[in-house]
CSV table of C-alpha atoms and ligand atoms in Angstrom, one decimal:
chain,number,residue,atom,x,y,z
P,1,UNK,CA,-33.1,48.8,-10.0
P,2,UNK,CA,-30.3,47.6,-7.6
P,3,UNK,CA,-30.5,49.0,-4.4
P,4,UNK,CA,-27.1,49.9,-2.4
P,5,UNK,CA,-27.2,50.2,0.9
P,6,UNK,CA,-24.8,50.9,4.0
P,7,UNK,CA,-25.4,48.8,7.6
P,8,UNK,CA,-23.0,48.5,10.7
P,9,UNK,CA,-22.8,45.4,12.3
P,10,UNK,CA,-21.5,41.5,12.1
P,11,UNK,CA,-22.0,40.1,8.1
P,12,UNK,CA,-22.1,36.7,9.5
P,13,UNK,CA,-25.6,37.5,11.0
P,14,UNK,CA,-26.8,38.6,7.6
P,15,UNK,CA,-29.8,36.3,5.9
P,16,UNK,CA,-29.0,37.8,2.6
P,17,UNK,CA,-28.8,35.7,-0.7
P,18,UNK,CA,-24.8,35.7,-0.4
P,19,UNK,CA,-22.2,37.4,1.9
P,20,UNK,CA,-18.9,38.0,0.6
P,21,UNK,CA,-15.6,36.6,2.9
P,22,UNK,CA,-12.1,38.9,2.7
P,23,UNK,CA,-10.3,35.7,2.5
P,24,UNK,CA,-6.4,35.3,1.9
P,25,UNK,CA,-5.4,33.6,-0.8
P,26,UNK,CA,-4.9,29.9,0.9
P,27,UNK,CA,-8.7,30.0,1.6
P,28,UNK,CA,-7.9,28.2,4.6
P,29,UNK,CA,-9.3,30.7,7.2
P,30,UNK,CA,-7.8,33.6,9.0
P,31,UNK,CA,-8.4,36.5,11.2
P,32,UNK,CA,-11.0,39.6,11.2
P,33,UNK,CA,-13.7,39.0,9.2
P,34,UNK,CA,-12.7,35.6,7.8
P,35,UNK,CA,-12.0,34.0,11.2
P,36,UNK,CA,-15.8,35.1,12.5
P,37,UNK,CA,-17.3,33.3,9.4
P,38,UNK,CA,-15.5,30.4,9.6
P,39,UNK,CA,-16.6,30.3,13.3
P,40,UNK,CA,-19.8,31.0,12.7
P,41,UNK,CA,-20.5,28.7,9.1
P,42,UNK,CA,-18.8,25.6,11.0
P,43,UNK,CA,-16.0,22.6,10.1
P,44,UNK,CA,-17.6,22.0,7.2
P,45,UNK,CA,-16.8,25.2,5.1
P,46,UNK,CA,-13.3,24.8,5.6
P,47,UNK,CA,-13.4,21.4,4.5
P,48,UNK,CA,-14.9,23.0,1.4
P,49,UNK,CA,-12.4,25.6,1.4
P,50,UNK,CA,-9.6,22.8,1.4
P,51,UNK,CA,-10.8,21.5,-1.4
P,52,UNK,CA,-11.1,24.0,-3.7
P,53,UNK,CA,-7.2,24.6,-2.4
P,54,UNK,CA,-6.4,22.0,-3.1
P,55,UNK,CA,-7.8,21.7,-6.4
P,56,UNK,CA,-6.9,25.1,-7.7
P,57,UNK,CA,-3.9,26.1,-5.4
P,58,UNK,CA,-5.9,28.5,-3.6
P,59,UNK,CA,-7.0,32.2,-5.1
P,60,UNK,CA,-4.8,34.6,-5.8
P,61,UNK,CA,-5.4,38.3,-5.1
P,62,UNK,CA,-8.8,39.8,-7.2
P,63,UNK,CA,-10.1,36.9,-7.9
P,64,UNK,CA,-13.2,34.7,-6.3
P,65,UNK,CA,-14.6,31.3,-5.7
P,66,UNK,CA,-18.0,30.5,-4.2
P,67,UNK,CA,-18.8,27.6,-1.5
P,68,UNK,CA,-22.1,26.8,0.6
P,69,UNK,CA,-22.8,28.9,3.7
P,70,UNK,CA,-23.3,25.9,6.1
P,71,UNK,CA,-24.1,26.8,9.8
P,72,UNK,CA,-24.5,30.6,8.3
P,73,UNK,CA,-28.3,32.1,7.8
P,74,UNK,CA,-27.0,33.4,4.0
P,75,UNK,CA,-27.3,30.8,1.2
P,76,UNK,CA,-24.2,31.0,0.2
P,77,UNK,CA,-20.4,32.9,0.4
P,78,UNK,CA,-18.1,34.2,-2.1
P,79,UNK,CA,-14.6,34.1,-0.6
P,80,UNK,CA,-12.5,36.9,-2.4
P,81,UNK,CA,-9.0,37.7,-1.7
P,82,UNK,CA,-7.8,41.5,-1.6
P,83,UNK,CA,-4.6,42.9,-1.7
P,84,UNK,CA,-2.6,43.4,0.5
P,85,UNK,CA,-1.7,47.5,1.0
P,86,UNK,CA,1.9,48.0,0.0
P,87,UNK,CA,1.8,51.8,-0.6
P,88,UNK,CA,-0.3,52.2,-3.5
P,89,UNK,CA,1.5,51.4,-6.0
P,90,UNK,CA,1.3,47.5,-6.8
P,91,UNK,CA,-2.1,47.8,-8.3
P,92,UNK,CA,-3.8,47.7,-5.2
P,93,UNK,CA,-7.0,49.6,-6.7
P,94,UNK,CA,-7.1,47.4,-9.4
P,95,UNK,CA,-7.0,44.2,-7.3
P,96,UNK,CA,-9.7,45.8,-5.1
P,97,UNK,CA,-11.8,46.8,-7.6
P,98,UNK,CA,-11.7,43.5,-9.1
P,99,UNK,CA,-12.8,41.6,-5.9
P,100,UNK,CA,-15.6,43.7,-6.1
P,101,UNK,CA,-16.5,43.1,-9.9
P,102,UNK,CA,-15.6,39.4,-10.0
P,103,UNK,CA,-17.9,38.7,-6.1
P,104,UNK,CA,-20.7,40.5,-8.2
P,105,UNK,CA,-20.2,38.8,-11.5
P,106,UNK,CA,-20.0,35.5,-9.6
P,107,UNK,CA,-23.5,36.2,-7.8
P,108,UNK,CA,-25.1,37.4,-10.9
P,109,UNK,CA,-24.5,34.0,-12.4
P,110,UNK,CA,-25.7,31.9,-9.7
P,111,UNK,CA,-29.2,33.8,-9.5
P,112,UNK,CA,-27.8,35.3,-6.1
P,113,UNK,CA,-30.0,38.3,-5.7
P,114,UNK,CA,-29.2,39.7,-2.4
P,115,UNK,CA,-25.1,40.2,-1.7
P,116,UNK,CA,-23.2,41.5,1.5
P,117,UNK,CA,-19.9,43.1,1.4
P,118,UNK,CA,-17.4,43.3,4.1
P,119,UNK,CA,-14.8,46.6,3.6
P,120,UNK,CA,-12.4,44.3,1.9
P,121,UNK,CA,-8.7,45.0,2.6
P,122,UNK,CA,-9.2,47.5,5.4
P,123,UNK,CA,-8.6,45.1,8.5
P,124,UNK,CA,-5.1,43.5,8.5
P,125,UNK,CA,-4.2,44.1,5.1
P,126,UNK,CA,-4.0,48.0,5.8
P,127,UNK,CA,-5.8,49.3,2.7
P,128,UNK,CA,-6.4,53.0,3.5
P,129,UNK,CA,-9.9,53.1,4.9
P,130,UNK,CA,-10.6,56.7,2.6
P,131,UNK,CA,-9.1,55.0,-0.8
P,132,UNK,CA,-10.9,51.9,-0.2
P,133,UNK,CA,-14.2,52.8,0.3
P,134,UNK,CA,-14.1,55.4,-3.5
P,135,UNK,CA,-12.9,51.6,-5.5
P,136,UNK,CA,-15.8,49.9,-3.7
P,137,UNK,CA,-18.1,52.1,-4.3
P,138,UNK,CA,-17.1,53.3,-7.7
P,139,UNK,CA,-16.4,49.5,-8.6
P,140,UNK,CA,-19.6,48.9,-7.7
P,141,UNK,CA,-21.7,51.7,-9.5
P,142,UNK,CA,-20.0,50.8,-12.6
P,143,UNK,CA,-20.5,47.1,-12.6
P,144,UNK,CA,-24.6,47.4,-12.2
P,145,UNK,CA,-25.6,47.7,-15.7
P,146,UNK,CA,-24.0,44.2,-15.6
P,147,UNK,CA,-25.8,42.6,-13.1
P,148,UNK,CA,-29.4,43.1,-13.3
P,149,UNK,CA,-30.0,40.0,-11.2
P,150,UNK,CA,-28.7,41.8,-8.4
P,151,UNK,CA,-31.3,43.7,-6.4
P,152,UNK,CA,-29.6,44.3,-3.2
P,153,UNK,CA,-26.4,44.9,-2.2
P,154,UNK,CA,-25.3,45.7,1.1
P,155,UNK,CA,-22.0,47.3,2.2
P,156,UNK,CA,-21.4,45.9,5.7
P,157,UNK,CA,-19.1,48.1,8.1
P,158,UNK,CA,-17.8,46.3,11.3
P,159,UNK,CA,-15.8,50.0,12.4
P,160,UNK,CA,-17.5,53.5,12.9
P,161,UNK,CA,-15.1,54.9,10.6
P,162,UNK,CA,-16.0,53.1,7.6
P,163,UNK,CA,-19.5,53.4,8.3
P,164,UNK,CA,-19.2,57.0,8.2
P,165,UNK,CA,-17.0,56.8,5.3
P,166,UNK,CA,-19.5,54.6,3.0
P,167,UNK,CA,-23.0,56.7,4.4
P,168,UNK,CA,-20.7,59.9,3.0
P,169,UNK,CA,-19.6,58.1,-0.1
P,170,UNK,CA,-22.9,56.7,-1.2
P,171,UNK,CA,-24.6,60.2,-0.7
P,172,UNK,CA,-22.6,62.2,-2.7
H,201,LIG,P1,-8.3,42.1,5.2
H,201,LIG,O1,-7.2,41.0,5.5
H,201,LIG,O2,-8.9,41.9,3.9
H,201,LIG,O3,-7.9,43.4,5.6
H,201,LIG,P2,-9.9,41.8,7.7
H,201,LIG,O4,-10.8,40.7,8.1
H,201,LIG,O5,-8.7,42.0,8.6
H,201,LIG,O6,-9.5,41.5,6.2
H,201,LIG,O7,-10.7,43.2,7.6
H,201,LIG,C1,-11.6,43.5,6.6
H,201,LIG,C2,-12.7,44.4,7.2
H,201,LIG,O8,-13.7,43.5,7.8
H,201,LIG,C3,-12.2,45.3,8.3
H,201,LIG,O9,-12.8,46.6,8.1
H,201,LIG,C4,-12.8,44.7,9.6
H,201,LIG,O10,-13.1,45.7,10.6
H,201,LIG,C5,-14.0,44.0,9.1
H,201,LIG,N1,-14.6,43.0,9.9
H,201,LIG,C6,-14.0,42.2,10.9
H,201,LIG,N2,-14.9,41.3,11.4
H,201,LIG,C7,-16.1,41.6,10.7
H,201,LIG,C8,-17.4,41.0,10.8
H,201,LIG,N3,-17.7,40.0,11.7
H,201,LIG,N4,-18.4,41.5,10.0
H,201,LIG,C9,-18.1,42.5,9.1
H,201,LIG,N5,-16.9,43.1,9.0
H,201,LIG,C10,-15.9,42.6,9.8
């Protein structure tokens, strides 16, 4: 059994197995949620960042890569890129829903068992918070027969609004 679960607060204060960064698809750091991790993880995550840049030309949008968690309590962080809202009809859902799939797939296989995610997409990228939150959480639902390692996973909501959005979602 996977347990979901819907928190407000910070994800960098999180000691969960793995927290999941919005990142954009340089991977070298940001704003909203991907600024405060970087903050909080330290130098050396963006060095690690860099590299896998560098190595891969950064990640486009749906996909997601995996670094240490340095400075961070979690063990780990999956950096995932969203799309960026352009009115709905540049596969936005599909590119959301696969950040979600491919972060979960990517735990799965490193024997994460505990994931965080942020509401991907809904800061700066200006994904509409009440489409968002039905690919997260239908995304997610859909995936778990898939990841049985997976025993926690936390939705992590910095704004009011998409708490209230997620505690309604998840208990229809
Ligand atoms: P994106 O570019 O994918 O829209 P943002 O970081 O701008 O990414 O926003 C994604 C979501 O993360 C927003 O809902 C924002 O309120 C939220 N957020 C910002 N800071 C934090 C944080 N420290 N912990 C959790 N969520 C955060």
């Amino acid at each position: 059994m996977t347990e979901l679960e819907v928190i407000q607060g910070d994800i960098t204060a999180l000691a969960v197995d793995v927290i999941v960064n919005a990142a954009n698809s340089t991977l070298l750091g940001g704003g909203g949620v991907d600024g405060a991790i970087h903050r909080a993880a330290g130098p050396e995550l963006l060095a690690e960042c860099q590299n896998i840049a560098e190595r891969h030309g950064g990640c486009p949008a749906g996909e997601a890569v995996i670094t240490g968690a340095y400075k961070l309590p979690c063990k780990r962080v999956i950096h995932t890129v969203g799309p960026i809202w352009r009115g709905g009809g540049a596969r936005e859902p599909e590119l959301l829903g696969s950040c979600y799939r491919k972060s979960l797939i990517l735990a799965q296989k490193e024997g994460l068992e505990s994931i965080a995610f942020p509401n991907i997409s809904t800061g700066v990228y200006g994904y509409p918070k009440t489409l968002a939150v039905k690919t997260a959480v239908q995304t997610v639902k859909a995936a778990l027969p898939a990841i049985p390692g997976i025993k926690r996973i936390l939705f992590v909501c910095f704004d009011q609004e998409n708490y209230a959005l997620y505690t309604a979602e998840l208990t229809i």
